[in-house]
């Protein structure tokens, strides 16, 4: 029964050892706290930023060189800076404005007006004179004589008229393009004024909604924190288990070793006791048989008939017993001290300790369930506190004056925008008609030059009449007539658009770019009290339009511009402790008992203490080892038997030979039946002696260390578990506070730079400049500049066309038959003269 129970206990101990080894090789998953990276980065969607004023920019164009040229021309025409005094007088007391001041400032435009007036009068007068001369046949007639230089002059006039026509064609093309561009930009540009004002009003009106949307984004950190809370307890348990498992498993493994030492020592002590007694009893049985066998062998070898037996006689006489195990120390006292051990089931004890320790994660989930629920409640109350940001945000009260000003501006701008749109429609119709007339003049030029040149090539005699040349001359004269007829309309359209576009560029756009307009508005006294923007927009008393524009452009918040910072401290409302105090305090005050892990019960401790005091280490194992050095029989029985067998073959006496063979068989029988079994017991005894002697060297020290380690681990486990719990909760607190801080920082940044930002106001001003100056004024000014080039180049066009018509008609060096007049529909009969 005892050996069977020992084997069963040893099997259970091996199973427990395998369990510990598996636990050490497969550690439980744990989440480590890294203070340097407390948590992830939250992502917030900017849905609240949908109402924005998109920024407009100047789009590069192939006409930019033309725009630059026009601006430089206007800078030469109007070199005066912004008329501060004149504008102040006009705004505050319009009746006191003197015309001389206006003329002095607009001197460049006055000069241009004089030039336009002179052109308007001079060109039609010149046209009427030309018609009178033409009726008197003194202009646009024929050449009176043929000279060799006529061909050169004709070619020169053709080249000049062609080049002049090319310049007019380029100019009218630019006029067409820029006129169409003005038309294409005017409608969306005018529409952008009320739409931008409405967008700004919507931006201000949606500030409360935007603030609410920002507050609603607390759902992002709340969901993340709730997700973290769901795994907090198990994470804490796993962390405690992971950090304490090395110490706990080491103590259990040490305890496992001592329990194994106890079991194995009991086993070997019992073997030692039984084997020693068996060897002593076997020696007592072997002694008379060995003595009788020695007597018989010695007598046989000493027989005179035995040939050559003297050499083996001495060996036979040494046939005596060797080791005497009745002299070795007894281990009965040790076995008596260890009787009944182990009283406790160490394998079950270790299994229970290991199971209790491994159940820490589940125990943590159970013990922390209530605090997790309380933390969720704290989070719900925090959401109510965050809602107070939206409830107490006072921005709508401060933005009401701005909204009213925007409504007023939108209402007052509508009539002017309609007038501008109507004027632009008339301008485009007039420009298109006049540009078409210029194209008609160019068509007459091209047709006239083509027909005239073709007629010249077909004319054999310069004095011969040729209908194609005559037709070419008439086409040129038609173009001249159109130029005289419509040039005054062209110059009037040029001057009207020039006066409007030039003043917009030099008075508004140029001073808008260098912000002189803002400086004029900021200067006290320049604007009448009814136009005080600082008071109307509820700006800070120490601010002005320029500083407000710069602040808004850099993304400043409306509360900074509208004096909100004095009545509402946003930073104070966004301090993290205001929202996390309860959450943080609950985590800081939380403690939990995760249970005591008992590795060694009292009966197990008593078993090990009894084992250490049992005297296993006091047994003189050296005596066993010394006795085992002696053989069971001093003389080797197999060797003596082989000697006798060898002597048998040498005998001549058959009786002696038979006796030697019988003695040899008897020795072999004794060796195989008795001595060999005793030698097996000696070998078994040696194994036990070797184990016990090696164990005895450090038995008490190891048992003492195991008991101390086990007691220390049992005492340290609760304290260290609490320490790790505090560390894990501290890590969790930092992580969740990081989520709160991210959200509140994002709220502050968003309320300053987006939801409650005045950047759309600055963007609207910049967009107004881009629309008025870059998209409308530039092509508008390029239009009158191109149309003006066409108009002024009509003068050389008239001169070159009139001079060229003479070369397309026959030279008056002989009488020209009038019969040909019937065949040419374009021929106008004239009185011919003889060549003098």
PDB file of C-alpha atoms in Angstrom, residues 193-341:
ATOM      1  CA  UNK A 193     -22.193  90.579 -52.766  1.00  0.00           C
ATOM      2  CA  UNK A 194     -25.602  89.580 -51.335  1.00  0.00           C
ATOM      3  CA  UNK A 195     -24.631  85.911 -51.160  1.00  0.00           C
ATOM      4  CA  UNK A 196     -21.496  86.753 -49.176  1.00  0.00           C
ATOM      5  CA  UNK A 197     -23.466  89.005 -46.851  1.00  0.00           C
ATOM      6  CA  UNK A 198     -26.028  86.240 -46.369  1.00  0.00           C
ATOM      7  CA  UNK A 199     -23.260  83.708 -45.752  1.00  0.00           C
ATOM      8  CA  UNK A 200     -21.749  85.961 -43.114  1.00  0.00           C
ATOM      9  CA  UNK A 201     -25.140  86.340 -41.452  1.00  0.00           C
ATOM     10  CA  UNK A 202     -25.623  82.567 -41.568  1.00  0.00           C
ATOM     11  CA  UNK A 203     -22.150  82.125 -40.114  1.00  0.00           C
ATOM     12  CA  UNK A 204     -23.034  84.400 -37.213  1.00  0.00           C
ATOM     13  CA  UNK A 205     -26.535  82.923 -36.848  1.00  0.00           C
ATOM     14  CA  UNK A 206     -25.122  79.393 -36.795  1.00  0.00           C
ATOM     15  CA  UNK A 207     -22.611  80.138 -34.052  1.00  0.00           C
ATOM     16  CA  UNK A 208     -24.920  78.655 -31.347  1.00  0.00           C
ATOM     17  CA  UNK A 209     -25.534  75.608 -33.541  1.00  0.00           C
ATOM     18  CA  UNK A 210     -21.805  75.308 -34.188  1.00  0.00           C
ATOM     19  CA  UNK A 211     -21.081  75.577 -30.473  1.00  0.00           C
ATOM     20  CA  UNK A 212     -23.647  72.869 -29.808  1.00  0.00           C
ATOM     21  CA  UNK A 213     -22.083  70.647 -32.457  1.00  0.00           C
ATOM     22  CA  UNK A 214     -18.697  71.141 -30.829  1.00  0.00           C
ATOM     23  CA  UNK A 215     -20.144  70.245 -27.435  1.00  0.00           C
ATOM     24  CA  UNK A 216     -21.849  67.190 -28.939  1.00  0.00           C
ATOM     25  CA  UNK A 217     -18.432  65.934 -30.029  1.00  0.00           C
ATOM     26  CA  UNK A 218     -17.873  65.029 -26.372  1.00  0.00           C
ATOM     27  CA  UNK A 219     -19.374  61.764 -27.571  1.00  0.00           C
ATOM     28  CA  UNK A 220     -15.984  60.919 -29.108  1.00  0.00           C
ATOM     29  CA  UNK A 221     -13.960  60.871 -25.837  1.00  0.00           C
ATOM     30  CA  UNK A 222     -16.985  59.528 -23.919  1.00  0.00           C
ATOM     31  CA  UNK A 223     -17.205  56.457 -26.148  1.00  0.00           C
ATOM     32  CA  UNK A 224     -13.462  55.939 -25.895  1.00  0.00           C
ATOM     33  CA  UNK A 225     -13.516  56.231 -22.097  1.00  0.00           C
ATOM     34  CA  UNK A 226     -16.515  53.877 -21.822  1.00  0.00           C
ATOM     35  CA  UNK A 227     -14.648  51.415 -24.033  1.00  0.00           C
ATOM     36  CA  UNK A 228     -11.607  51.692 -21.775  1.00  0.00           C
ATOM     37  CA  UNK A 229     -13.763  51.288 -18.672  1.00  0.00           C
ATOM     38  CA  UNK A 230     -15.201  48.075 -20.092  1.00  0.00           C
ATOM     39  CA  UNK A 231     -11.749  46.521 -20.161  1.00  0.00           C
ATOM     40  CA  UNK A 232     -10.281  48.281 -17.122  1.00  0.00           C
ATOM     41  CA  UNK A 233     -10.937  45.651 -14.448  1.00  0.00           C
ATOM     42  CA  UNK A 234      -9.691  42.738 -16.517  1.00  0.00           C
ATOM     43  CA  UNK A 235      -6.713  44.786 -17.646  1.00  0.00           C
ATOM     44  CA  UNK A 236      -5.845  45.558 -14.013  1.00  0.00           C
ATOM     45  CA  UNK A 237      -6.202  41.886 -13.071  1.00  0.00           C
ATOM     46  CA  UNK A 238      -4.051  40.754 -15.976  1.00  0.00           C
ATOM     47  CA  UNK A 239      -1.412  43.325 -15.124  1.00  0.00           C
ATOM     48  CA  UNK A 240      -1.290  42.217 -11.480  1.00  0.00           C
ATOM     49  CA  UNK A 241      -1.093  38.601 -12.607  1.00  0.00           C
ATOM     50  CA  UNK A 242       1.628  39.319 -15.163  1.00  0.00           C
ATOM     51  CA  UNK A 243       3.812  41.314 -12.785  1.00  0.00           C
ATOM     52  CA  UNK A 244       3.508  38.913  -9.835  1.00  0.00           C
ATOM     53  CA  UNK A 245       3.557  35.607 -11.662  1.00  0.00           C
ATOM     54  CA  UNK A 246       7.344  35.311 -11.783  1.00  0.00           C
ATOM     55  CA  UNK A 247       7.617  35.634  -7.992  1.00  0.00           C
ATOM     56  CA  UNK A 248       4.577  33.434  -7.323  1.00  0.00           C
ATOM     57  CA  UNK A 249       5.491  30.710  -9.796  1.00  0.00           C
ATOM     58  CA  UNK A 250       9.062  30.670  -8.486  1.00  0.00           C
ATOM     59  CA  UNK A 251       7.781  30.158  -4.915  1.00  0.00           C
ATOM     60  CA  UNK A 252       5.421  27.415  -6.091  1.00  0.00           C
ATOM     61  CA  UNK A 253       8.220  25.740  -8.035  1.00  0.00           C
ATOM     62  CA  UNK A 254      10.480  25.898  -4.949  1.00  0.00           C
ATOM     63  CA  UNK A 255       7.717  24.426  -2.834  1.00  0.00           C
ATOM     64  CA  UNK A 256       7.233  21.780  -5.505  1.00  0.00           C
ATOM     65  CA  UNK A 257      10.911  20.863  -5.246  1.00  0.00           C
ATOM     66  CA  UNK A 258      10.800  20.538  -1.446  1.00  0.00           C
ATOM     67  CA  UNK A 259       7.692  18.395  -1.629  1.00  0.00           C
ATOM     68  CA  UNK A 260       9.463  16.243  -4.204  1.00  0.00           C
ATOM     69  CA  UNK A 261      12.515  16.009  -1.936  1.00  0.00           C
ATOM     70  CA  UNK A 262      10.275  14.842   0.904  1.00  0.00           C
ATOM     71  CA  UNK A 263       8.594  12.196  -1.225  1.00  0.00           C
ATOM     72  CA  UNK A 264      11.835  10.952  -2.758  1.00  0.00           C
ATOM     73  CA  UNK A 265      13.681  10.945   0.566  1.00  0.00           C
ATOM     74  CA  UNK A 266      10.989   8.815   2.132  1.00  0.00           C
ATOM     75  CA  UNK A 267      11.253   6.441  -0.782  1.00  0.00           C
ATOM     76  CA  UNK A 268      15.053   6.151  -0.592  1.00  0.00           C
ATOM     77  CA  UNK A 269      15.107   5.886   3.219  1.00  0.00           C
ATOM     78  CA  UNK A 270      12.740   2.979   3.031  1.00  0.00           C
ATOM     79  CA  UNK A 271      14.904   1.377   0.333  1.00  0.00           C
ATOM     80  CA  UNK A 272      18.000   1.995   2.437  1.00  0.00           C
ATOM     81  CA  UNK A 273      16.451   0.431   5.524  1.00  0.00           C
ATOM     82  CA  UNK A 274      15.050  -2.617   3.731  1.00  0.00           C
ATOM     83  CA  UNK A 275      18.145  -3.207   1.616  1.00  0.00           C
ATOM     84  CA  UNK A 276      20.540  -3.003   4.555  1.00  0.00           C
ATOM     85  CA  UNK A 277      18.491  -5.506   6.501  1.00  0.00           C
ATOM     86  CA  UNK A 278      18.177  -7.774   3.479  1.00  0.00           C
ATOM     87  CA  UNK A 279      21.932  -7.683   2.894  1.00  0.00           C
ATOM     88  CA  UNK A 280      22.656  -8.480   6.561  1.00  0.00           C
ATOM     89  CA  UNK A 281      20.259 -11.444   6.481  1.00  0.00           C
ATOM     90  CA  UNK A 282      21.672 -12.695   3.206  1.00  0.00           C
ATOM     91  CA  UNK A 283      25.215 -12.476   4.605  1.00  0.00           C
ATOM     92  CA  UNK A 284      24.199 -14.575   7.595  1.00  0.00           C
ATOM     93  CA  UNK A 285      22.766 -17.206   5.271  1.00  0.00           C
ATOM     94  CA  UNK A 286      25.745 -17.135   2.926  1.00  0.00           C
ATOM     95  CA  UNK A 287      28.416 -17.430   5.614  1.00  0.00           C
ATOM     96  CA  UNK A 288      28.095 -21.236   6.527  1.00  0.00           C
ATOM     97  CA  UNK A 289      27.610 -22.243   2.919  1.00  0.00           C
ATOM     98  CA  UNK A 290      30.666 -20.274   1.870  1.00  0.00           C
ATOM     99  CA  UNK A 291      32.707 -21.700   4.742  1.00  0.00           C
ATOM    100  CA  UNK A 292      31.734 -25.290   3.826  1.00  0.00           C
ATOM    101  CA  UNK A 293      32.475 -24.554   0.159  1.00  0.00           C
ATOM    102  CA  UNK A 294      35.946 -23.195   1.062  1.00  0.00           C
ATOM    103  CA  UNK A 295      36.731 -26.304   3.167  1.00  0.00           C
ATOM    104  CA  UNK A 296      35.811 -28.654   0.354  1.00  0.00           C
ATOM    105  CA  UNK A 297      37.693 -26.738  -2.327  1.00  0.00           C
ATOM    106  CA  UNK A 298      40.803 -26.363  -0.167  1.00  0.00           C
ATOM    107  CA  UNK A 299      40.736 -30.068   0.684  1.00  0.00           C
ATOM    108  CA  UNK A 300      40.400 -31.012  -2.966  1.00  0.00           C
ATOM    109  CA  UNK A 301      43.204 -28.731  -4.096  1.00  0.00           C
ATOM    110  CA  UNK A 302      45.429 -29.977  -1.297  1.00  0.00           C
ATOM    111  CA  UNK A 303      44.938 -33.614  -2.434  1.00  0.00           C
ATOM    112  CA  UNK A 304      48.245 -35.060  -3.762  1.00  0.00           C
ATOM    113  CA  UNK A 305      46.436 -36.553  -6.728  1.00  0.00           C
ATOM    114  CA  UNK A 306      45.484 -33.052  -7.909  1.00  0.00           C
ATOM    115  CA  UNK A 307      47.953 -32.042 -10.544  1.00  0.00           C
ATOM    116  CA  UNK A 308      49.171 -28.390 -10.560  1.00  0.00           C
ATOM    117  CA  UNK A 309      46.559 -27.358  -7.972  1.00  0.00           C
ATOM    118  CA  UNK A 310      48.966 -25.579  -5.663  1.00  0.00           C
ATOM    119  CA  UNK A 311      48.711 -22.377  -7.742  1.00  0.00           C
ATOM    120  CA  UNK A 312      44.966 -22.044  -7.027  1.00  0.00           C
ATOM    121  CA  UNK A 313      45.150 -23.174  -3.412  1.00  0.00           C
ATOM    122  CA  UNK A 314      45.946 -19.729  -2.034  1.00  0.00           C
ATOM    123  CA  UNK A 315      42.980 -18.184  -3.847  1.00  0.00           C
ATOM    124  CA  UNK A 316      40.653 -20.874  -2.521  1.00  0.00           C
ATOM    125  CA  UNK A 317      41.905 -20.299   1.024  1.00  0.00           C
ATOM    126  CA  UNK A 318      40.849 -16.530   0.629  1.00  0.00           C
ATOM    127  CA  UNK A 319      37.258 -17.516  -0.078  1.00  0.00           C
ATOM    128  CA  UNK A 320      35.643 -15.398   2.715  1.00  0.00           C
ATOM    129  CA  UNK A 321      32.746 -12.929   3.114  1.00  0.00           C
ATOM    130  CA  UNK A 322      33.446  -9.265   2.394  1.00  0.00           C
ATOM    131  CA  UNK A 323      31.015  -6.411   3.290  1.00  0.00           C
ATOM    132  CA  UNK A 324      29.121  -6.619   6.570  1.00  0.00           C
ATOM    133  CA  UNK A 325      26.008  -4.389   6.412  1.00  0.00           C
ATOM    134  CA  UNK A 326      25.069  -5.178   9.957  1.00  0.00           C
ATOM    135  CA  UNK A 327      27.688  -2.580  10.917  1.00  0.00           C
ATOM    136  CA  UNK A 328      26.137   0.361   8.929  1.00  0.00           C
ATOM    137  CA  UNK A 329      24.081   3.020  10.793  1.00  0.00           C
ATOM    138  CA  UNK A 330      20.364   2.381  11.196  1.00  0.00           C
ATOM    139  CA  UNK A 331      17.810   4.785   9.663  1.00  0.00           C
ATOM    140  CA  UNK A 332      14.914   3.489  11.747  1.00  0.00           C
ATOM    141  CA  UNK A 333      14.949   6.628  13.855  1.00  0.00           C
ATOM    142  CA  UNK A 334      14.642   8.839  10.751  1.00  0.00           C
ATOM    143  CA  UNK A 335      11.865   6.689   9.360  1.00  0.00           C
ATOM    144  CA  UNK A 336      10.089   6.833  12.675  1.00  0.00           C
ATOM    145  CA  UNK A 337      10.358  10.665  12.617  1.00  0.00           C
ATOM    146  CA  UNK A 338       8.952  10.738   9.092  1.00  0.00           C
ATOM    147  CA  UNK A 339       6.235   8.201   9.826  1.00  0.00           C
ATOM    148  CA  UNK A 340       2.871   9.312   8.435  1.00  0.00           C
ATOM    149  CA  UNK A 341       4.391  11.994   6.161  1.00  0.00           C
TER     150      UNK A 341
END
